Amino acid sequence: MRYGWTTGACATAATTAAYTALLTGEFPDPVEVELPQGRRPAFALATERLDADSATAGVIKDAGDDPDVTHGALILSTVRRGEPGSGVTFRAGVGVGTITLPGLPLPVGEPAINPVPRRLMTEAVRRVAAAFGDSGDVVVEISVPEGEELARQTWNPRLGILGGLSILGTTGVVVPYSCSAWIDSIRRGVDVARALGHEHVAGATGSTSERAVAERYGLPETALLDMGDFAGAVLKYVKRHPVPRLTIAGGFAKMSKLAAGHLDLHSKRSQVDLALLASLAPEPLAARILEANTALHALQLSQEAGFPIGEAVADRARAFAASVLDPAPVAVDVLVIDRAGNVVGVSEPPSGAGS
């Protein structure tokens, strides 16, 4: 599958072109940039604008074959001269968010331009300054015209990044379906929750289970983690950065996978083990579960028989989650939800767990 480029790489290319034009009056097109791991891609410019005080260049983000919400977005960099000795200063333009909550890699009030893209742009400014004998004291304003709308499809509002997108990337390269951005968002969500002093956070596989866990425990939005299929990412990060209590909530099928010891709950990487579900049930129900078509069918058969298989799955999933978290001082519980959003299984942490 075709690789793509991060918003940080695109912003670096646009900044390089804009600063060069500010000094020379000409935009390099295409513009080559240096990225980590020795990559030196060249980017075509989509926008060029030069006036007496500033230069603006734009690059269209190509995310390759990754289903990235920012694919096709215009990333703009406007470069102006800064105060002598100020170095490189970053500002958020239209469509780039501002940090409003603690716990992220940048202080509250800063533009949501992450540390690695800042470093890449700063290094690019230094190279251009050295090539043309300038001081490198500039203000770099990054904009994404559609960024505020696109940000609604990301974690940014929940993380307290308001007004638009984050400028992201650690290598400059988007690996198709790498899931790295989602896992990074999970980690940042834990960081924000800890910084806000939340003692109870919850990871949910989807919106239905998230609503159920929020209603049950009265958790604020900043304590909720959009876990998706990445139960392992939540458990491993919370193990290294503990909170007193963690709830894992999800549908019956996905929690069945967790109960079977799977940390990645995606259908391409783990399957429901009907034999395991059958082992949790008495006969003759166990034999019928072995012949079930799906996890939902197994749940329906159990409900018809009056057997609380959701509780059994929750207990086993909680035990496995606790083993992953051990020895971190985290009390973990599991909620199992059906498709209608009803809780069909709960496993609370033992008394004193996590203390």
Coordinates of C-alpha atoms in Angstrom, one line a residue:
M1 CA 0.0 0.0 0.0
R2 CA 1.1 3.5 -0.7
Y3 CA 2.6 5.6 2.1
G4 CA 1.7 9.2 2.7
W5 CA 3.0 12.3 4.5
T6 CA 1.9 13.7 7.8
T7 CA 0.5 17.2 8.4
G8 CA 3.9 17.9 10.1
A9 CA 5.8 17.0 7.0
C10 CA 3.5 19.1 4.8
A11 CA 3.9 22.0 7.2
T12 CA 7.7 21.7 7.0
A13 CA 7.6 21.8 3.3
A14 CA 5.3 24.8 3.2
T15 CA 7.4 26.6 5.8
T16 CA 10.6 25.9 3.8
A17 CA 9.1 27.3 0.6
A18 CA 7.6 30.3 2.3
Y19 CA 10.8 31.3 4.2
T20 CA 12.8 30.9 1.0
A21 CA 10.5 33.1 -0.9
L22 CA 10.5 35.7 1.9
L23 CA 14.3 35.9 1.6
T24 CA 14.7 35.5 -2.2
G25 CA 11.4 36.5 -3.8
E26 CA 11.1 33.1 -5.4
F27 CA 9.2 29.9 -4.2
P28 CA 11.1 26.7 -4.7
D29 CA 8.6 24.3 -6.4
P30 CA 8.8 21.4 -5.8
V31 CA 10.4 21.9 -2.4
E32 CA 12.6 19.3 -0.8
V33 CA 12.6 18.7 3.0
E34 CA 14.7 16.6 5.3
L35 CA 12.7 14.2 7.5
P36 CA 13.7 11.6 10.2
Q37 CA 15.2 8.3 9.0
G38 CA 17.0 10.0 6.1
R39 CA 14.0 10.6 3.9
R40 CA 14.1 13.6 1.6
P41 CA 10.8 13.9 -0.2
A42 CA 9.9 16.7 -2.5
F43 CA 6.5 18.4 -2.3
A44 CA 4.6 20.4 -5.0
L45 CA 3.2 23.7 -3.9
A46 CA -0.6 24.3 -4.2
T47 CA -0.5 27.9 -3.1
E48 CA 2.0 30.8 -3.3
R49 CA 1.6 34.3 -2.0
L50 CA 4.3 36.9 -1.4
D51 CA 3.9 40.5 -0.1
A52 CA 6.2 43.0 1.6
D53 CA 5.9 41.5 5.1
S54 CA 5.2 37.8 4.7
A55 CA 5.2 34.8 2.4
T56 CA 2.6 32.0 2.3
A57 CA 3.0 28.6 0.8
G58 CA 0.6 25.7 0.7
V59 CA 0.8 21.9 0.3
I60 CA -2.0 19.4 -0.2
K61 CA -1.7 16.6 2.2
D62 CA -1.4 13.2 0.6
A63 CA -2.0 10.5 3.2
G64 CA -1.3 7.7 0.7
D65 CA -3.7 4.7 1.2
D66 CA -4.4 5.6 4.8
P67 CA -8.0 6.5 5.7
D68 CA -6.9 9.8 7.2
V69 CA -9.5 12.6 7.7
T70 CA -6.9 15.2 6.7
H71 CA -6.2 13.5 3.3
G72 CA -6.5 16.2 0.7
A73 CA -6.4 19.1 3.2
L74 CA -4.5 22.2 2.3
I75 CA -1.7 22.9 4.8
L76 CA -0.6 26.5 4.7
S77 CA 2.5 28.2 6.3
T78 CA 2.8 31.9 6.5
V79 CA 6.3 33.2 7.5
R80 CA 7.0 36.7 8.8
R81 CA 10.1 38.2 10.4
G82 CA 10.3 38.0 14.1
E83 CA 12.0 40.0 16.8
P84 CA 15.8 39.9 16.7
G85 CA 17.0 36.9 18.8
S86 CA 13.5 35.4 19.1
G87 CA 14.3 32.3 17.0
V88 CA 11.3 30.5 15.5
T89 CA 7.9 31.3 17.1
F90 CA 4.8 29.3 16.2
R91 CA 1.2 30.5 15.9
A92 CA -2.0 28.8 15.1
G93 CA -3.8 30.1 12.1
V94 CA -7.3 29.3 10.9
G95 CA -8.1 25.6 11.4
V96 CA -5.3 24.8 13.7
G97 CA -6.2 24.1 17.3
T98 CA -5.1 25.6 20.6
I99 CA -4.2 23.6 23.7
T100 CA -6.8 24.3 26.5
L101 CA -6.2 21.4 28.9
P102 CA -3.1 20.1 30.7
G103 CA -1.6 16.7 30.1
L104 CA -0.6 17.2 26.5
P105 CA 3.0 17.5 25.2
L106 CA 2.5 21.3 24.9
P107 CA 1.5 23.9 27.6
V108 CA -2.0 25.3 27.7
G109 CA -2.4 28.2 25.4
E110 CA 0.1 26.9 22.8
P111 CA -0.8 26.2 19.2
A112 CA -1.5 22.5 18.6
I113 CA 1.7 22.0 16.6
N114 CA 3.4 19.0 18.1
P115 CA 7.0 18.9 19.2
V116 CA 8.4 16.8 16.3
P117 CA 6.8 19.0 13.6
R118 CA 8.1 22.1 15.5
R119 CA 11.6 20.6 15.5
L120 CA 11.4 19.7 11.8
M121 CA 10.2 23.3 10.9
T122 CA 12.8 24.9 13.2
E123 CA 15.6 22.8 11.5
A124 CA 14.3 23.7 8.1
V125 CA 14.3 27.4 9.0
R126 CA 17.9 27.1 10.2
R127 CA 19.0 25.5 6.9
V128 CA 17.3 28.2 4.8
A129 CA 18.7 30.9 7.1
A130 CA 22.2 29.5 6.7
A131 CA 21.9 29.2 2.9
F132 CA 20.9 32.9 2.5
G133 CA 22.7 34.5 5.4
D134 CA 19.6 35.4 7.5
S135 CA 19.1 35.3 11.3
G136 CA 16.3 32.7 11.3
D137 CA 14.2 34.9 13.6
V138 CA 10.7 34.3 12.2
V139 CA 7.1 33.8 13.1
V140 CA 5.6 30.7 11.5
E141 CA 1.8 30.6 11.3
I142 CA 0.3 27.2 10.3
S143 CA -3.3 27.2 8.9
V144 CA -5.6 24.5 7.6
P145 CA -8.7 26.2 6.0
E146 CA -11.0 23.2 6.6
G147 CA -9.3 22.3 9.9
E148 CA -12.1 23.3 12.3
E149 CA -14.6 21.1 10.5
L150 CA -12.2 18.2 10.1
A151 CA -11.2 18.3 13.8
R152 CA -14.8 17.3 14.7
Q153 CA -13.9 13.9 13.3
T154 CA -10.9 13.6 15.6
W155 CA -10.2 13.3 19.4
N156 CA -9.2 17.0 19.5
P157 CA -12.4 18.4 21.2
R158 CA -12.3 15.8 23.9
L159 CA -8.6 16.4 24.5
G160 CA -9.2 20.1 24.9
I161 CA -7.7 21.1 21.6
L162 CA -10.1 23.7 20.4
G163 CA -10.4 25.6 17.1
G164 CA -9.0 23.0 14.7
L165 CA -6.6 20.2 14.0
S166 CA -3.3 19.3 15.5
I167 CA -0.2 19.3 13.3
L168 CA 1.2 15.8 13.9
G169 CA 3.9 13.3 12.9
T170 CA 7.0 11.7 14.4
T171 CA 8.6 10.4 11.3
G172 CA 6.8 12.6 8.7
V173 CA 5.5 9.4 7.0
V174 CA 1.9 8.0 7.2
V175 CA 2.0 4.2 7.2
P176 CA -1.4 2.9 5.8
Y177 CA -3.5 1.5 8.6
S178 CA -0.7 1.7 11.1
C179 CA -3.2 2.7 13.7
S180 CA -0.5 4.8 15.4
A181 CA -2.5 8.0 15.4
W182 CA -5.4 6.2 17.3
I183 CA -3.0 4.7 19.8
D184 CA -1.3 8.1 20.3
S185 CA -4.8 9.6 20.9
I186 CA -5.5 7.0 23.6
R187 CA -2.2 7.9 25.3
R188 CA -2.9 11.6 25.2
G189 CA -6.4 10.9 26.6
V190 CA -4.9 9.2 29.6
D191 CA -2.5 12.0 30.0
V192 CA -5.2 14.6 30.0
A193 CA -7.4 12.6 32.4
R194 CA -4.5 12.3 34.9
A195 CA -3.6 16.0 34.6
L196 CA -7.2 16.9 35.4
G197 CA -7.1 14.7 38.5
H198 CA -9.6 12.1 37.3
E199 CA -9.4 9.0 39.5
H200 CA -11.6 6.9 37.3
V201 CA -11.3 6.6 33.5
A202 CA -13.0 4.3 31.0
G203 CA -12.0 2.9 27.7
A204 CA -14.9 2.0 25.4
T205 CA -15.0 0.1 22.2
G206 CA -17.6 2.4 20.6
S207 CA -20.2 5.0 21.1
T208 CA -22.9 2.7 22.5
S209 CA -20.7 1.3 25.2
E210 CA -19.3 4.7 25.9
R211 CA -22.8 6.1 26.6
A212 CA -23.5 3.1 28.9
V213 CA -20.3 3.5 31.0
A214 CA -20.7 7.3 31.2
E215 CA -24.3 7.0 32.4
R216 CA -23.5 4.2 34.9
Y217 CA -20.6 6.0 36.6
G218 CA -21.3 9.7 35.8
L219 CA -17.9 10.2 34.1
P220 CA -17.1 13.4 32.4
E221 CA -16.1 13.4 28.7
T222 CA -12.4 14.0 29.6
A223 CA -12.4 10.7 31.5
L224 CA -13.6 8.7 28.5
L225 CA -11.2 7.0 26.1
D226 CA -12.2 6.1 22.6
M227 CA -10.5 2.8 22.8
G228 CA -11.8 1.2 19.7
D229 CA -10.2 -2.2 19.2
F230 CA -7.0 -1.2 21.1
A231 CA -7.7 -2.7 24.5
G232 CA -4.0 -3.5 24.8
A233 CA -3.0 0.1 24.2
V234 CA -5.2 1.3 27.0
L235 CA -4.1 -1.4 29.5
K236 CA -0.4 -1.1 28.8
Y237 CA -0.3 2.7 28.9
V238 CA -2.4 2.8 32.1
K239 CA 0.0 0.3 33.6
R240 CA 2.9 2.7 33.0
H241 CA 0.8 5.8 34.0
P242 CA -1.7 4.5 36.6
V243 CA -5.0 5.9 37.6
P244 CA -6.9 4.5 40.6
R245 CA -9.7 2.9 38.6
L246 CA -10.1 1.8 35.0
T247 CA -13.3 0.6 33.4
I248 CA -13.2 -1.4 30.1
A249 CA -16.6 -1.3 28.3
G250 CA -17.6 -3.0 25.1
G251 CA -20.0 -5.2 23.2
F252 CA -20.4 -8.8 24.0
A253 CA -18.3 -10.1 21.1
K254 CA -15.3 -7.8 21.7
M255 CA -15.3 -8.4 25.5
S256 CA -15.4 -12.2 24.6
K257 CA -12.2 -11.7 22.8
L258 CA -10.7 -9.8 25.7
A259 CA -11.8 -12.7 27.9
A260 CA -9.9 -15.1 25.6
G261 CA -6.7 -13.1 26.1
H262 CA -6.7 -10.9 23.0
L263 CA -5.5 -7.3 23.3
D264 CA -6.3 -6.3 19.7
L265 CA -10.1 -6.8 19.3
H266 CA -10.2 -6.1 15.5
S267 CA -11.9 -8.8 13.5
K268 CA -8.9 -9.1 11.2
R269 CA -6.6 -9.9 14.2
S270 CA -8.8 -11.9 16.6
Q271 CA -11.9 -14.0 16.5
V272 CA -14.6 -15.0 19.0
D273 CA -13.8 -18.3 20.6
L274 CA -17.1 -20.2 20.7
A275 CA -15.4 -23.0 22.6
L276 CA -14.4 -20.6 25.3
L277 CA -18.0 -19.3 25.5
A278 CA -19.3 -22.8 25.7
S279 CA -16.9 -23.6 28.5
L280 CA -18.5 -20.9 30.6
A281 CA -22.0 -22.3 30.3
P282 CA -23.7 -25.4 31.7
E283 CA -25.0 -28.3 29.6
P284 CA -27.0 -28.5 27.5
L285 CA -26.5 -24.8 26.7
A286 CA -22.8 -25.3 26.2
A287 CA -23.4 -27.7 23.3
R288 CA -25.8 -25.2 21.7
I289 CA -23.3 -22.4 22.0
L290 CA -20.7 -24.6 20.2
E291 CA -23.1 -24.7 17.3
A292 CA -23.9 -21.0 17.4
N293 CA -23.3 -18.9 14.3
T294 CA -21.9 -15.8 16.0
A295 CA -21.2 -14.3 19.4
L296 CA -24.6 -12.5 19.2
H297 CA -26.3 -15.9 18.6
A298 CA -24.5 -17.3 21.7
L299 CA -25.7 -14.4 23.8
Q300 CA -29.3 -14.9 22.6
L301 CA -29.2 -18.6 23.3
S302 CA -27.9 -17.9 26.8
Q303 CA -30.5 -15.3 27.5
E304 CA -33.2 -17.7 26.3
A305 CA -31.9 -20.3 28.7
G306 CA -31.7 -17.8 31.6
F307 CA -27.9 -18.1 31.9
P308 CA -26.0 -14.8 32.6
I309 CA -23.1 -15.5 30.1
G310 CA -22.4 -11.7 30.0
E311 CA -21.4 -11.9 33.7
A312 CA -19.1 -14.8 33.0
V313 CA -17.5 -13.0 30.1
A314 CA -17.1 -9.9 32.2
D315 CA -15.4 -11.9 35.1
R316 CA -13.0 -13.6 32.7
A317 CA -12.2 -10.4 30.8
R318 CA -11.6 -8.5 34.1
A319 CA -9.2 -11.2 35.3
F320 CA -7.2 -11.0 32.1
A321 CA -7.1 -7.2 32.1
A322 CA -6.0 -7.2 35.7
S323 CA -3.1 -9.6 34.8
V324 CA -2.0 -7.2 32.1
L325 CA -2.1 -4.2 34.6
D326 CA -0.3 -6.1 37.4
P327 CA 1.5 -4.9 39.4
A328 CA 0.2 -1.3 38.8
P329 CA -2.1 0.0 41.5
V330 CA -5.1 0.1 39.2
A331 CA -8.5 -1.4 40.1
V332 CA -10.1 -2.6 36.9
D333 CA -13.7 -3.5 36.1
V334 CA -15.5 -4.6 32.9
L335 CA -18.9 -3.8 31.5
V336 CA -20.4 -6.0 28.7
I337 CA -23.0 -4.3 26.6
D338 CA -25.5 -5.7 24.1
R339 CA -26.3 -4.0 20.8
A340 CA -29.1 -2.0 22.3
G341 CA -26.8 -0.5 24.9
N342 CA -28.0 -2.6 27.8
V343 CA -25.5 -3.8 30.3
V344 CA -25.5 -7.6 30.2
G345 CA -22.4 -8.2 32.4
V346 CA -20.5 -6.4 35.1
S347 CA -17.3 -7.5 36.9
E348 CA -16.4 -5.1 39.7
P349 CA -12.8 -5.1 41.1
P350 CA -12.2 -7.0 44.3
S351 CA -12.4 -5.0 47.5
G352 CA -9.1 -3.2 48.0
A353 CA -7.9 -3.7 44.4
G354 CA -5.8 -0.8 43.1
S355 CA -5.2 0.6 46.6

